[in-house]
């Protein structure tokens, strides 16, 4: 029973490059959430997606960041023109029911982005 | 005021003792509460969820919820060195968004 999968696990980029983070939800889950964890800080919600739809992107910076969850394939979090402040662990979570009070989000192993 | 606040750590307890973790939240309408454990460099792992007032026990873990006081806690009984980790309190603010506390780091001394 594969859990949430993320790749790459570690990503190093130079300032100005693009970073693409991938997330495959747990089998049977159609709801995907992205969170960011800065060093010594808690997790912060970024975006919530269902297949082909962005439901809530209120936690995502307006510029340089985008997310998608296509009909086929993994969810992608894309960061354009990375800056040092983007260095963080990016976690993807998935759930089966989405907007219900008892829904549980399960987290992937994360992608640790380092911007040089 | 932060949406979710946890008692400041780190918390050091001897092996076999009870570790007590506290969490308060600001949104009185919150309905769902979770405790995640995160080992250093790893992803959060769900250990408890609680939705109604009172206690919920699962093995050595007990979660307590008091919605009137906007307070949720986690007790770890018979603490083991393997319990050494950061414990994250999470509150569902609407139907899907989780808000996390900064975490409390627990160290169990052998």
XYZ file of C-alpha atoms in Angstrom, chain A residues 33 35 37 41-43 45 48 55-56 58 91 98-109 112, chain B residues 31-32 34 36 38 41-46 49 51 88 92 94-103:
50
model
C -2.369 19.730 -0.377
C 2.693 22.735 2.732
C 8.196 24.138 6.333
C 9.143 26.818 11.817
C 5.874 24.942 11.576
C 4.182 23.822 8.417
C -0.521 25.672 4.073
C -5.263 22.669 -2.091
C -9.544 24.889 -4.837
C -7.591 27.210 -2.552
C -4.447 31.422 -0.501
C 5.491 18.528 1.902
C -11.527 16.508 1.019
C -14.014 18.821 2.607
C -15.358 16.849 5.527
C -14.567 17.317 9.175
C -13.217 13.808 9.678
C -10.984 13.751 6.624
C -7.355 12.896 7.369
C -4.355 14.182 5.482
C -1.389 11.878 5.050
C 1.981 13.370 4.311
C 4.654 12.401 1.834
C 8.379 12.320 2.657
C 14.067 19.527 0.600
C -13.991 21.028 14.487
C -11.040 18.710 13.872
C -4.722 16.286 15.040
C 1.469 14.609 14.226
C 7.893 14.476 13.151
C 14.499 15.401 8.771
C 11.379 13.321 8.237
C 7.765 13.988 7.319
C 4.889 14.452 9.779
C 3.223 11.213 10.807
C -0.335 11.226 12.125
C -7.113 12.692 15.639
C -13.202 15.577 16.995
C 2.894 19.091 15.923
C -8.588 22.195 10.716
C -12.292 25.160 7.556
C -13.195 22.005 5.761
C -9.701 21.205 4.561
C -6.952 23.644 5.553
C -4.754 22.532 8.438
C -3.076 25.131 10.614
C -0.061 23.849 12.513
C 1.578 24.952 15.688
C 5.333 25.466 15.743
C 5.791 22.106 17.448
